[in-house]
Amino acid sequence: MSSNWSSCPFCFQQVLSVDLQRHANDHFEDEPAQHIPVMQSEMYQTTIDDKFRCLVRSQVKDPRFKVKSELINLLNNCLEGDIGISILSGYVDHFASLAFEDVGWGCGWRNIQMLTSHLLYQTQEERNVLFGGCRFVPDIPSLQKWLEIAWDKGFDTPGSNHFDHKIYKKRAWIGTTECAALFRSFGLRARIVDFVSASTSDGKRRVTGPMDRYMKRSDADAGPSNGEKCTQTFNGHQVLVNWVWSYFCDNNRVDKSGPKQVVVTQKSPLYFQHDGHSRTIVGIQLKKLPNGTQQHNLLILDPAHTTEVLESCLRKKVGWQRYIKRGVHTLKKTEYQLCFMDPGIATGAEMEKLKTLDSIRVEF
């Protein structure tokens, strides 16, 4: 006769029913005063704090998190030999979708991993709060559990309802809202910007806020935070590219008339979403063409590319452009979304406000 098995309500591991009581109590071995009664006939409701503590212990590190990756250094070397001015976000690990794991649906999670690798490297503040202070990039199943905890805490209730409050073990596409809700649940100030074609726009402008400051509006308006003024009116998808340039220029003086240069900033990468796929923007390049016009190239890490091939091309300085550079002419979708991180950790009333997602809507 086969044995009876039960699922642990903390780590979801399958254990023998007769051992479930002992297994559940083991999760609280550092808190001996607690005793968790387990009934074999029914599952009891655990608290959010219980789930949080358990996930901190049971989450799994993605084996590709390198801690000291050379990727951005290699990209820096390639850009130094290129014509133009480039601005980079700094340290980022590349996470590729795997053939038998998440190809076709996991790009959003891979971009969250890329952003996480940057945030863990950048400041002590983020390291202390992200994923219970584990100091590594969790794998996709662990990230799915963290998103469920964010929903349990009240972050992005409409998004939670869309997924019926469950995402763990689902091969479901996610986007900027799930990214923002996950990071906001740790107190990070994740912001969303919508870029929408005027032909598809409903004419409604959502709330303005911190994400508004990277917009170039007209000659009369203030330009980016580095003091530049917009001297030209741009149309179409160039609006998105201008926003990205202003974002990476923020607090970094860039001389457009100077020689070729690469500026490495402390700005976080951008989660870059459009219909059917998402990628990570790690920087932007500006070139002056012979006819006097200017050309921008987004510098992108794509989860659809193989990390080993990408690193090899960067190391050899051959063929890397087709993997990383994306000009304005490649932006053909009618809608795009960006998610970025403002510095610092929210607490108190601000943390409560972060539970409701907002954005600025920009037409092009």
XYZ file of C-alpha atoms in Angstrom:
364
model
C 0.000 0.000 0.000
C 1.407 3.432 -0.966
C 2.250 5.961 1.750
C 0.182 9.094 2.346
C 1.936 12.353 1.464
C 1.192 15.956 2.470
C 2.464 19.336 1.319
C 4.319 21.504 3.848
C 2.429 24.834 4.133
C 5.734 26.725 4.490
C 8.095 25.341 1.840
C 5.526 23.316 -0.193
C 7.764 20.232 -0.061
C 6.011 16.842 -0.184
C 6.622 14.841 3.010
C 5.083 11.772 4.628
C 1.919 12.716 6.475
C 3.175 11.087 9.667
C 6.258 13.330 9.512
C 4.436 16.559 8.643
C 4.248 17.785 12.261
C 7.996 17.369 12.819
C 8.871 18.813 9.386
C 6.727 21.952 9.951
C 8.227 22.559 13.390
C 11.733 22.310 11.896
C 11.063 25.558 10.046
C 11.033 27.272 13.433
C 14.067 25.621 14.967
C 15.446 29.076 15.831
C 12.199 29.924 17.617
C 11.670 27.017 20.060
C 8.782 28.696 21.821
C 6.579 28.258 18.774
C 4.686 25.029 18.177
C 2.680 24.694 14.983
C -0.222 22.249 15.227
C -0.695 20.300 12.003
C -3.892 18.445 11.150
C -3.513 15.712 8.546
C -7.083 16.156 7.392
C -6.892 19.904 6.637
C -4.452 22.660 5.722
C -4.199 25.569 8.127
C -3.743 29.182 7.146
C -0.258 30.566 7.692
C 0.501 34.223 8.304
C 2.404 36.444 5.862
C 5.287 36.648 8.332
C 5.431 32.837 8.496
C 5.595 32.615 4.707
C 8.263 35.325 4.589
C 10.523 33.632 7.144
C 10.119 30.256 5.490
C 10.857 31.590 2.005
C 14.017 33.336 3.220
C 15.256 29.875 4.291
C 13.943 27.785 1.417
C 14.508 30.058 -1.617
C 16.974 28.781 -4.199
C 19.855 30.761 -5.697
C 19.912 30.866 -9.493
C 23.154 29.057 -10.379
C 24.054 31.684 -12.990
C 24.390 34.553 -10.520
C 28.117 35.288 -10.815
C 28.688 38.080 -8.251
C 31.721 39.358 -10.238
C 30.633 39.152 -13.845
C 32.780 40.798 -16.536
C 29.845 41.476 -18.859
C 29.501 45.244 -18.413
C 33.283 45.658 -18.325
C 33.481 43.826 -21.646
C 30.724 46.021 -23.093
C 32.558 49.090 -21.800
C 35.719 47.998 -23.642
C 33.791 47.509 -26.874
C 32.093 50.917 -26.616
C 35.408 52.675 -25.951
C 36.528 51.545 -29.401
C 33.253 52.665 -30.955
C 32.352 56.090 -32.263
C 29.965 58.012 -30.037
C 29.067 58.788 -26.438
C 27.749 55.907 -24.333
C 26.187 55.867 -20.864
C 25.933 52.589 -18.913
C 24.075 51.506 -15.804
C 27.026 49.627 -14.331
C 27.141 46.056 -13.025
C 24.532 43.634 -14.423
C 24.487 39.851 -14.799
C 22.809 38.436 -17.915
C 20.124 35.795 -17.354
C 19.028 33.851 -20.426
C 15.834 31.852 -20.806
C 16.542 28.107 -20.835
C 15.194 25.705 -23.471
C 13.557 23.237 -21.082
C 12.715 25.696 -18.325
C 11.190 29.017 -19.371
C 11.560 29.687 -23.108
C 8.424 31.371 -24.418
C 7.170 32.729 -21.101
C 10.013 33.507 -18.682
C 11.544 36.700 -20.121
C 9.886 38.878 -17.475
C 11.395 36.834 -14.655
C 14.822 36.913 -16.324
C 14.687 40.714 -16.535
C 13.768 40.870 -12.842
C 16.854 38.737 -12.181
C 19.021 41.147 -14.189
C 17.694 44.149 -12.254
C 18.211 42.251 -8.996
C 21.853 41.471 -9.842
C 22.466 45.200 -10.286
C 20.630 46.226 -7.113
C 22.421 43.643 -4.969
C 25.780 44.896 -6.214
C 24.996 48.608 -6.044
C 24.234 49.511 -2.418
C 24.120 48.015 1.059
C 20.599 49.385 1.526
C 19.094 47.263 -1.261
C 21.088 44.181 -0.224
C 19.650 44.380 3.276
C 15.992 44.380 2.196
C 15.820 42.382 -1.025
C 14.569 38.811 -0.591
C 15.132 38.813 3.150
C 18.756 39.917 2.862
C 19.852 36.708 1.102
C 22.377 38.612 -1.103
C 21.823 36.414 -4.155
C 19.475 36.311 -7.148
C 16.694 33.747 -6.536
C 15.532 31.328 -9.218
C 12.166 31.745 -10.964
C 10.085 29.509 -8.618
C 11.415 31.461 -5.622
C 10.617 34.781 -7.331
C 7.093 33.530 -8.003
C 6.629 32.850 -4.295
C 7.964 36.307 -3.455
C 5.420 37.869 -5.827
C 2.607 35.958 -4.106
C 3.779 37.356 -0.765
C 3.757 40.862 -2.294
C 0.154 40.291 -3.340
C -0.689 38.983 0.140
C 0.677 42.252 1.532
C -1.692 44.227 -0.710
C 0.657 45.308 -3.503
C -1.108 45.592 -6.882
C -4.431 44.006 -5.920
C -5.803 44.244 -9.514
C -2.760 42.332 -10.780
C -3.212 39.724 -8.074
C -6.854 39.298 -9.066
C -5.830 38.859 -12.710
C -3.742 35.812 -11.769
C -6.325 34.535 -9.238
C -3.734 35.343 -6.530
C -1.502 32.453 -7.644
C 1.618 32.534 -9.847
C 3.832 29.801 -8.348
C 4.551 27.005 -10.852
C 2.526 28.804 -13.546
C 4.032 29.379 -16.992
C 2.384 32.762 -17.174
C 3.768 35.888 -18.806
C 4.393 38.796 -16.463
C 5.232 42.425 -17.143
C 6.217 45.757 -15.640
C 3.375 45.776 -13.109
C 4.468 42.460 -11.597
C 8.073 43.684 -11.614
C 7.090 46.897 -9.829
C 4.854 45.130 -7.284
C 7.604 42.656 -6.402
C 10.293 45.301 -5.829
C 7.889 47.685 -4.085
C 7.028 44.992 -1.548
C 10.625 45.331 -0.268
C 10.335 49.125 -0.110
C 12.053 49.887 -3.417
C 10.626 52.842 -5.327
C 9.799 51.069 -8.590
C 8.179 53.420 -11.145
C 6.354 52.751 -14.426
C 6.199 54.831 -17.616
C 3.799 54.048 -20.493
C 4.687 55.115 -24.049
C 1.639 54.915 -26.293
C 1.048 55.794 -29.946
C -1.421 58.656 -30.313
C -3.339 56.533 -32.823
C -4.146 53.973 -30.090
C -4.291 56.303 -27.094
C -7.533 56.779 -25.163
C -6.483 60.344 -24.393
C -6.277 59.736 -20.661
C -3.163 60.795 -18.795
C -2.551 58.922 -15.583
C -0.929 60.404 -12.499
C 2.299 62.280 -12.835
C 5.109 61.776 -10.394
C 8.826 61.114 -10.007
C 8.976 59.431 -13.408
C 7.895 62.734 -15.019
C 11.248 64.456 -14.588
C 12.997 62.579 -17.408
C 10.674 63.948 -20.093
C 11.795 66.526 -22.660
C 8.807 68.659 -23.596
C 9.772 71.786 -25.502
C 12.470 74.408 -25.813
C 10.789 76.470 -23.122
C 10.747 73.674 -20.592
C 13.639 72.529 -18.457
C 15.588 69.663 -19.965
C 17.210 66.753 -18.174
C 18.509 67.112 -14.627
C 22.053 67.692 -15.888
C 20.996 71.145 -17.045
C 20.714 70.538 -20.798
C 17.870 72.097 -22.772
C 15.945 70.339 -25.491
C 16.869 72.029 -28.769
C 14.881 69.885 -31.105
C 11.346 68.493 -31.357
C 11.224 64.715 -31.751
C 8.418 62.594 -33.108
C 7.385 58.970 -32.827
C 9.451 56.502 -30.886
C 12.258 59.055 -30.509
C 10.264 60.298 -27.486
C 11.000 57.008 -25.723
C 14.684 57.158 -26.645
C 14.936 60.763 -25.409
C 13.447 59.682 -22.085
C 16.036 56.893 -21.771
C 18.876 59.313 -22.593
C 17.640 61.797 -19.974
C 17.273 59.016 -17.420
C 20.848 57.784 -17.769
C 22.204 61.362 -17.962
C 20.558 62.232 -14.636
C 23.221 63.744 -12.316
C 25.912 62.855 -14.869
C 27.373 65.654 -16.952
C 27.792 64.458 -20.522
C 29.469 66.663 -23.110
C 27.779 65.944 -26.426
C 30.391 67.953 -28.295
C 33.343 66.168 -26.730
C 35.317 63.159 -27.983
C 34.065 59.593 -27.797
C 33.544 58.505 -24.228
C 31.879 55.927 -22.001
C 30.237 57.054 -18.777
C 29.395 54.401 -16.185
C 26.660 55.580 -13.796
C 24.922 54.233 -10.722
C 21.523 54.313 -12.443
C 19.607 51.065 -12.351
C 18.848 49.239 -15.632
C 15.386 49.587 -17.169
C 12.810 46.824 -17.503
C 11.709 47.278 -21.146
C 8.318 45.769 -22.031
C 6.317 45.531 -25.232
C 3.709 43.165 -26.576
C 5.139 39.637 -26.656
C 8.547 40.188 -25.054
C 10.594 42.132 -22.510
C 14.280 43.010 -22.272
C 16.656 45.003 -20.056
C 18.114 48.359 -21.126
C 21.587 48.766 -19.596
C 22.534 52.011 -21.332
C 22.282 54.222 -24.388
C 24.639 55.503 -27.080
C 24.606 58.786 -29.000
C 26.347 59.123 -32.380
C 26.782 62.155 -34.607
C 26.291 61.181 -38.240
C 28.175 62.765 -41.182
C 25.044 64.635 -42.289
C 24.921 66.443 -38.931
C 22.024 64.488 -37.435
C 22.179 62.514 -34.209
C 21.467 58.813 -33.779
C 20.651 57.024 -30.540
C 21.129 53.324 -29.898
C 19.563 51.584 -26.912
C 22.000 49.139 -25.281
C 19.985 46.046 -24.410
C 20.459 42.663 -22.755
C 17.927 40.176 -24.128
C 16.906 37.009 -22.210
C 16.414 35.327 -25.596
C 20.168 35.429 -26.255
C 22.634 32.873 -24.925
C 24.947 34.310 -22.280
C 27.982 32.367 -23.484
C 27.581 33.608 -27.078
C 27.055 37.177 -25.874
C 30.171 37.120 -23.680
C 32.236 35.556 -26.443
C 31.296 38.277 -28.944
C 32.048 41.018 -26.415
C 35.387 39.478 -25.502
C 36.418 39.169 -29.161
C 34.852 42.560 -30.003
C 33.231 40.956 -33.024
C 29.493 40.789 -33.775
C 28.420 42.150 -30.398
C 26.499 45.059 -31.932
C 23.744 42.860 -33.352
C 23.055 41.440 -29.900
C 23.098 44.685 -27.912
C 22.461 47.779 -30.072
C 18.897 48.736 -30.984
C 18.216 51.927 -32.968
C 14.979 53.898 -33.052
C 14.077 52.252 -36.369
C 13.748 48.888 -34.570
C 10.947 50.219 -32.327
C 7.843 49.257 -34.282
C 5.293 48.526 -31.547
C 2.484 50.950 -30.712
C 2.952 50.560 -26.951
C 5.979 50.228 -24.670
C 6.447 50.253 -20.904
C 9.515 50.986 -18.803
C 10.054 50.165 -15.141
C 12.886 51.840 -13.248
C 14.051 52.226 -9.641
C 14.357 55.509 -7.812
C 17.040 55.340 -5.102
C 16.305 54.786 -1.444
C 13.957 52.579 0.589
C 10.392 53.594 1.413
C 8.900 53.170 4.886
C 5.713 54.016 6.739
C 3.079 55.991 4.841
C 5.106 55.985 1.626
C 5.305 52.177 1.730
C 1.522 52.062 1.997
C 1.149 54.337 -1.042
C 3.433 52.076 -3.083
C 0.811 49.325 -2.864
C -1.203 51.141 -5.534
C 0.631 51.133 -8.865
C 0.671 54.320 -10.915
C 2.421 55.580 -14.014
C 2.776 58.452 -16.422
C 1.291 58.017 -19.905
C 3.351 59.524 -22.735
C 2.009 59.766 -26.281
C 4.192 59.659 -29.379
